[in-house]
XYZ file of C-alpha atoms in Angstrom:
453
model
C 147.910 94.398 102.658
C 147.316 96.596 99.584
C 150.105 96.742 97.014
C 151.986 100.038 97.129
C 154.769 101.443 94.990
C 156.957 101.751 98.090
C 157.000 100.539 101.660
C 158.361 103.893 102.793
C 158.291 107.265 101.065
C 160.473 109.897 102.731
C 159.866 113.602 102.242
C 163.166 115.362 102.915
C 166.747 114.180 102.360
C 168.284 115.709 105.455
C 170.192 113.788 108.099
C 167.134 112.085 109.575
C 165.418 111.385 106.282
C 168.480 109.884 104.625
C 169.304 107.748 107.670
C 165.727 106.427 107.832
C 165.696 105.703 104.094
C 169.010 103.842 104.086
C 168.261 101.878 107.258
C 164.802 100.881 106.060
C 166.185 99.835 102.690
C 168.715 97.625 104.463
C 165.798 95.613 105.890
C 164.573 94.902 102.368
C 161.968 97.662 102.276
C 161.299 99.497 99.022
C 162.141 103.149 99.692
C 162.017 106.460 97.836
C 163.060 109.953 98.932
C 161.910 113.322 97.597
C 164.052 116.419 98.109
C 163.422 119.832 96.585
C 166.494 121.723 97.766
C 169.744 120.002 98.669
C 170.946 116.624 99.864
C 172.006 116.534 103.488
C 169.460 119.075 104.656
C 170.088 122.074 106.864
C 172.998 120.564 108.795
C 175.190 119.838 105.791
C 174.298 122.849 103.666
C 173.411 125.832 105.864
C 173.894 124.579 109.394
C 176.313 122.510 111.442
C 178.938 121.783 108.793
C 179.538 125.221 107.250
C 179.094 126.838 110.659
C 181.890 124.715 112.124
C 184.126 125.463 109.136
C 183.552 129.191 109.649
C 184.170 128.787 113.358
C 187.529 127.169 112.586
C 188.338 130.135 110.348
C 187.452 132.607 113.077
C 189.636 130.854 115.649
C 192.734 131.652 113.587
C 192.341 135.261 114.742
C 193.098 134.182 118.313
C 195.814 131.781 117.181
C 197.720 134.537 115.407
C 197.542 136.744 118.491
C 198.546 133.904 120.821
C 201.553 132.859 118.730
C 203.820 135.731 119.770
C 204.151 134.547 123.358
C 205.452 131.218 122.076
C 208.136 132.802 119.912
C 206.303 132.833 116.585
C 206.438 136.192 114.812
C 204.465 136.692 111.624
C 206.287 138.743 108.985
C 203.199 140.893 108.413
C 199.759 141.428 109.868
C 197.479 138.553 108.749
C 194.706 139.450 106.333
C 191.432 137.619 105.812
C 189.869 136.892 102.409
C 186.140 136.164 102.669
C 185.831 134.826 99.125
C 188.423 132.112 99.751
C 186.600 130.827 102.834
C 183.180 131.069 101.182
C 184.199 129.308 97.980
C 186.233 126.583 99.701
C 183.243 125.943 101.940
C 181.007 125.600 98.880
C 183.377 123.054 97.382
C 183.277 120.968 100.540
C 179.465 121.111 100.709
C 179.269 119.971 97.075
C 181.483 117.014 97.964
C 179.166 116.089 100.853
C 176.069 116.458 98.647
C 177.576 113.957 96.230
C 178.337 111.550 99.072
C 174.717 111.657 100.243
C 173.566 110.922 96.713
C 175.891 107.917 96.459
C 174.769 106.622 99.846
C 171.151 106.591 98.722
C 172.025 105.027 95.375
C 174.136 102.310 96.991
C 171.321 101.529 99.416
C 168.902 101.092 96.525
C 166.817 104.120 97.472
C 165.177 106.049 94.646
C 165.892 109.786 94.836
C 163.305 112.131 93.345
C 164.131 115.809 92.908
C 161.075 117.870 93.792
C 158.752 119.027 96.552
C 156.356 116.265 97.538
C 152.746 116.932 98.476
C 150.739 114.478 100.540
C 147.508 113.650 98.700
C 146.045 111.211 101.229
C 147.309 108.784 103.847
C 149.014 106.575 101.260
C 149.706 108.820 98.265
C 152.061 111.683 97.441
C 152.461 113.827 94.366
C 155.892 114.953 93.178
C 155.913 117.126 90.077
C 152.765 115.499 88.747
C 153.860 111.937 89.490
C 151.454 110.202 91.850
C 153.171 107.657 94.098
C 151.708 105.258 96.654
C 153.402 104.135 99.856
C 152.512 102.052 102.876
C 154.101 104.692 105.086
C 155.014 108.304 104.402
C 157.747 109.905 106.510
C 157.865 113.686 106.901
C 161.456 114.749 107.618
C 161.579 118.236 106.112
C 163.234 120.008 109.038
C 162.846 123.661 109.914
C 163.031 126.993 108.134
C 164.284 130.343 109.467
C 161.613 132.628 110.885
C 161.992 136.421 110.820
C 159.718 138.671 112.902
C 157.759 141.312 111.042
C 159.027 144.835 111.648
C 159.665 147.809 109.330
C 162.672 146.950 107.189
C 162.813 143.273 108.158
C 163.238 142.503 104.453
C 166.770 143.922 104.727
C 167.868 141.096 107.061
C 169.453 137.813 106.044
C 168.928 134.439 107.689
C 171.173 131.468 108.321
C 170.200 130.269 104.835
C 172.039 133.158 103.204
C 174.710 134.192 105.695
C 177.375 131.767 104.441
C 177.288 133.096 100.892
C 177.285 136.877 101.226
C 178.832 138.559 98.208
C 180.959 140.868 100.366
C 182.301 140.473 103.869
C 180.399 142.673 106.353
C 182.904 144.862 108.143
C 180.064 145.896 110.484
C 177.740 143.075 111.488
C 174.655 142.827 113.684
C 172.938 139.675 114.935
C 169.380 139.731 116.217
C 168.556 136.833 118.550
C 169.748 134.887 121.568
C 169.878 131.203 120.631
C 172.568 128.870 119.291
C 172.711 130.511 115.854
C 172.871 134.047 117.212
C 175.727 133.570 119.657
C 177.674 131.357 117.272
C 177.584 133.817 114.385
C 178.314 136.764 116.663
C 181.510 134.970 117.698
C 182.338 133.878 114.150
C 182.088 137.288 112.521
C 183.816 138.950 115.471
C 186.665 136.476 115.025
C 186.801 137.074 111.274
C 187.270 140.792 111.909
C 183.828 142.386 111.852
C 182.714 145.024 114.294
C 180.026 142.794 115.742
C 176.854 143.559 117.685
C 174.406 141.111 119.223
C 170.954 142.437 120.084
C 168.564 140.314 122.121
C 165.197 141.174 123.607
C 165.743 138.995 126.705
C 167.895 139.713 129.718
C 170.453 137.024 128.790
C 170.995 134.752 125.795
C 170.862 130.915 125.594
C 167.662 130.474 127.559
C 167.416 126.963 128.990
C 171.140 126.556 129.591
C 172.723 126.653 133.036
C 172.597 130.228 134.340
C 176.257 130.339 135.360
C 177.276 128.997 131.941
C 175.255 131.731 130.234
C 176.785 134.466 132.368
C 180.321 133.144 131.908
C 179.884 132.902 128.127
C 178.478 136.445 128.066
C 181.518 137.817 129.865
C 184.023 135.918 127.706
C 182.347 137.024 124.470
C 182.377 140.629 125.662
C 186.087 140.391 126.487
C 186.705 139.160 122.939
C 185.003 142.262 121.568
C 181.395 141.323 120.813
C 179.104 144.263 121.603
C 176.187 142.764 123.557
C 172.898 144.573 124.034
C 170.248 142.774 126.086
C 166.630 143.733 126.764
C 166.768 145.522 123.425
C 165.125 144.880 120.064
C 165.165 146.266 116.549
C 162.515 148.894 115.957
C 163.181 149.301 112.239
C 165.865 149.053 109.560
C 166.387 151.609 106.807
C 168.912 151.745 103.965
C 171.581 154.373 104.607
C 174.203 156.024 102.458
C 176.900 153.608 103.626
C 175.003 150.601 104.893
C 171.897 149.725 106.877
C 170.626 151.988 109.627
C 169.338 149.879 112.506
C 167.102 151.733 114.962
C 166.968 150.021 118.361
C 164.249 150.195 120.989
C 166.733 151.725 123.465
C 167.011 154.790 121.228
C 170.390 153.911 119.742
C 171.032 153.795 115.985
C 173.718 151.584 114.468
C 175.025 151.596 110.908
C 176.047 148.127 109.737
C 176.694 146.230 106.530
C 174.550 143.179 107.298
C 171.894 142.114 109.792
C 171.432 138.433 110.582
C 167.986 137.576 111.921
C 168.691 134.527 114.089
C 165.246 134.622 115.619
C 164.165 131.012 115.487
C 163.021 128.334 113.084
C 159.643 126.853 112.273
C 158.699 123.501 110.692
C 159.028 123.631 106.909
C 155.530 122.209 106.355
C 154.033 124.752 103.998
C 152.456 123.176 100.928
C 152.813 119.575 102.096
C 149.056 119.087 102.434
C 149.156 117.763 105.991
C 146.629 120.287 107.251
C 144.098 119.237 104.635
C 144.641 115.631 105.693
C 143.893 116.502 109.323
C 147.303 115.716 110.808
C 147.367 117.063 114.375
C 149.900 119.702 115.389
C 151.222 120.940 118.716
C 150.570 124.520 119.813
C 153.892 125.632 118.285
C 153.007 124.224 114.854
C 155.178 121.127 115.106
C 153.712 117.735 114.266
C 152.355 115.702 117.152
C 153.809 112.183 117.188
C 153.768 109.186 119.515
C 156.754 107.095 120.607
C 156.571 105.207 117.295
C 156.854 108.542 115.416
C 153.290 108.165 114.124
C 151.155 111.251 113.648
C 147.386 111.290 114.183
C 147.219 109.632 110.749
C 149.089 106.372 111.537
C 150.551 105.895 108.049
C 152.069 109.401 108.196
C 155.272 109.394 110.247
C 157.487 112.308 111.263
C 160.862 112.867 112.895
C 163.462 115.551 113.479
C 162.878 119.264 113.868
C 159.277 119.075 112.614
C 158.224 117.195 115.761
C 159.271 119.778 118.345
C 162.003 117.756 120.073
C 165.641 118.765 120.482
C 166.666 120.398 117.188
C 169.941 118.521 116.908
C 171.258 116.420 114.036
C 172.267 113.449 116.238
C 168.734 113.384 117.651
C 167.249 113.132 114.158
C 169.682 110.301 113.369
C 168.740 108.436 116.541
C 165.043 108.948 115.810
C 165.514 107.539 112.321
C 167.112 104.385 113.697
C 164.322 103.920 116.223
C 161.628 104.614 113.655
C 162.932 101.864 111.384
C 163.155 99.428 114.308
C 159.546 100.190 115.234
C 158.145 99.795 111.720
C 160.487 97.459 109.825
C 161.613 95.030 112.511
C 159.865 92.246 114.421
C 161.995 92.908 117.499
C 160.237 94.913 120.255
C 161.865 98.310 120.603
C 161.894 100.605 123.626
C 161.082 104.288 123.083
C 163.998 106.614 122.376
C 165.444 108.045 125.594
C 165.797 111.809 125.307
C 167.470 112.211 128.705
C 171.083 113.352 128.991
C 171.567 114.371 125.369
C 174.807 116.337 125.151
C 175.066 119.488 123.080
C 177.590 122.147 122.152
C 177.386 125.802 121.215
C 180.247 126.908 118.975
C 180.543 130.418 120.263
C 184.017 131.571 121.278
C 184.910 130.077 123.687
C 182.781 126.970 123.062
C 180.072 125.673 125.376
C 179.587 121.963 126.040
C 176.851 120.609 128.284
C 175.093 117.392 129.246
C 172.406 116.637 131.803
C 170.548 119.137 133.933
C 171.455 122.701 134.803
C 171.985 123.769 138.391
C 168.543 125.383 138.380
C 166.861 122.251 137.039
C 168.735 120.054 139.505
C 167.585 122.089 142.502
C 163.998 121.783 141.334
C 164.223 118.066 140.546
C 166.474 116.712 143.314
C 166.316 119.294 146.085
C 169.619 118.657 147.837
C 172.532 118.895 145.414
C 176.245 119.593 145.416
C 177.866 121.899 142.891
C 181.528 121.545 141.993
C 182.910 124.295 139.810
C 186.173 125.881 138.797
C 187.147 128.636 136.439
C 190.727 129.243 135.491
C 193.067 130.663 132.902
C 194.188 127.702 130.755
C 197.873 126.826 130.822
C 198.216 127.804 127.155
C 197.403 131.405 127.982
C 200.112 131.797 130.609
C 202.382 132.407 127.616
C 199.918 133.610 124.986
C 198.866 136.589 127.052
C 195.185 135.993 126.353
C 192.796 136.711 129.219
C 190.367 133.973 128.110
C 189.183 131.788 130.977
C 187.583 128.360 131.204
C 184.616 127.232 133.327
C 183.969 123.610 134.362
C 181.068 122.511 136.498
C 179.579 119.274 137.873
C 176.090 118.953 139.389
C 175.643 116.062 141.822
C 172.458 114.650 143.353
C 173.378 114.639 147.040
C 171.221 111.633 147.958
C 172.647 109.232 145.344
C 176.025 110.904 144.616
C 175.184 110.553 140.888
C 176.591 113.226 138.568
C 173.447 114.589 136.891
C 174.965 117.489 134.972
C 178.300 118.533 133.485
C 178.997 121.885 131.885
C 181.985 123.606 130.325
C 182.814 126.899 128.676
C 186.221 126.783 127.070
C 188.320 125.700 124.129
C 187.067 122.450 122.518
C 184.286 122.103 125.108
C 182.211 120.016 122.734
C 185.000 117.509 122.207
C 185.540 117.108 125.932
C 181.887 116.936 126.988
C 181.201 114.157 124.450
C 183.336 111.881 126.624
C 181.851 113.142 129.882
C 178.375 112.520 128.423
C 179.030 108.763 128.459
C 179.726 108.920 132.190
C 176.632 111.007 132.906
C 174.393 108.782 130.818
C 175.831 105.704 132.547
C 174.840 107.184 135.910
C 178.350 107.330 137.358
C 178.786 108.883 140.764
C 181.030 111.663 141.964
C 183.052 108.929 143.694
C 183.607 107.354 140.262
C 184.866 110.683 138.940
C 187.124 111.086 141.991
C 188.553 107.590 141.496
C 189.513 108.363 137.905
C 193.154 109.323 137.457
C 193.487 112.491 135.401
C 195.618 113.177 132.356
C 198.218 115.816 133.174
C 198.689 118.519 132.118
C 195.249 119.037 130.562
C 192.282 121.205 131.311
C 190.115 118.093 131.174
C 191.684 116.684 134.344
C 189.791 119.344 136.303
C 186.637 117.254 135.873
C 188.178 114.485 137.993
C 190.089 116.618 140.496
C 187.356 118.878 141.870
C 187.021 117.576 145.432
C 185.376 120.346 147.438
C 181.818 121.489 146.671
C 181.541 125.143 145.704
C 178.009 125.257 147.073
C 175.149 123.027 148.092
């Protein structure tokens, strides 16, 4: 085998890239990583981590309102300071960046600051330095995409939204995916007059229909102004903000517009097209179960491959990739079934397995168990927020094939339920489990009568 500078050269120090680099290095491989922006990638810097911190901040709005029913009376109306949240968030992200750097250093991985370009199947160029590697891993993640319309340059993306100079008292989100519904809830909770505009008839396409409808209603109750089957026609600067002209004829004046309209692989300038690396129709890189592209020495994982755009998926892919290429032990392909996910809108959504619609198509005869209720906490708080819990059961096998929740801490609860669903437990197993009382979670093991079949 030819002598290379490295056994593995990773382009991108996000969650997947760093995990692959560290794990490969632990096998004795010589590894280097190139990163041109920030350690930790999208998730740590402009994604999951700051989003969850901002979601925590927004939840205090409800907590203050709920406190009165429990005897707590604030001496004055709470006020929110955007700069404090923004700057404290930046301090935490800096701490995490440093941790990622130390992890790579401790693992013996060389970190190179700069944008790498693939020269051929075994060589990259970083800032004029030509480096050879037996395998090159592309783990550069995605980049926000903004549709082209008059005034689209006045929008911000999820890259910039966390660091706005001033808090937007009037806020508009364009889009209907995770990012859109999460930031609509966050800024509504922080005190903005918030609008969500989406061209489709209902947001969160691909999720269980009942979950989508329930989340829509709860967000509306909390004060988010939802406009479906509507789009932005144009944006113009106004005397006191941005004038947003909608396709339904309405005009809104806001302080900021977030374009949460999707992400595309951040592949520009990498040189993969010139090398002839095959792509899928959506521009993502085509890979096999060993994460090899059409050029076998060029590997790829994470958001650039078109799979579930979730940090834990990239981490799992990294572990499997290293097993495939740096281990003599035969490794089964990564199983993408029953991957749990959460949407941190308010209230949260947690889900694992198939939706009711998917289950009917896949299994035919199914049983649906569902309940929605006002959580015990709100009998005193006065809040009208409700919670939805739902189990989908394959009637022939009695296996629980889907579990869904809309409610406080749904992600935390569904993580545990996901183990049961992945293990293939039956509804009888759920029924035989003694609940924890009084909790909302016990509803998942006390629903006895099907709501529909």
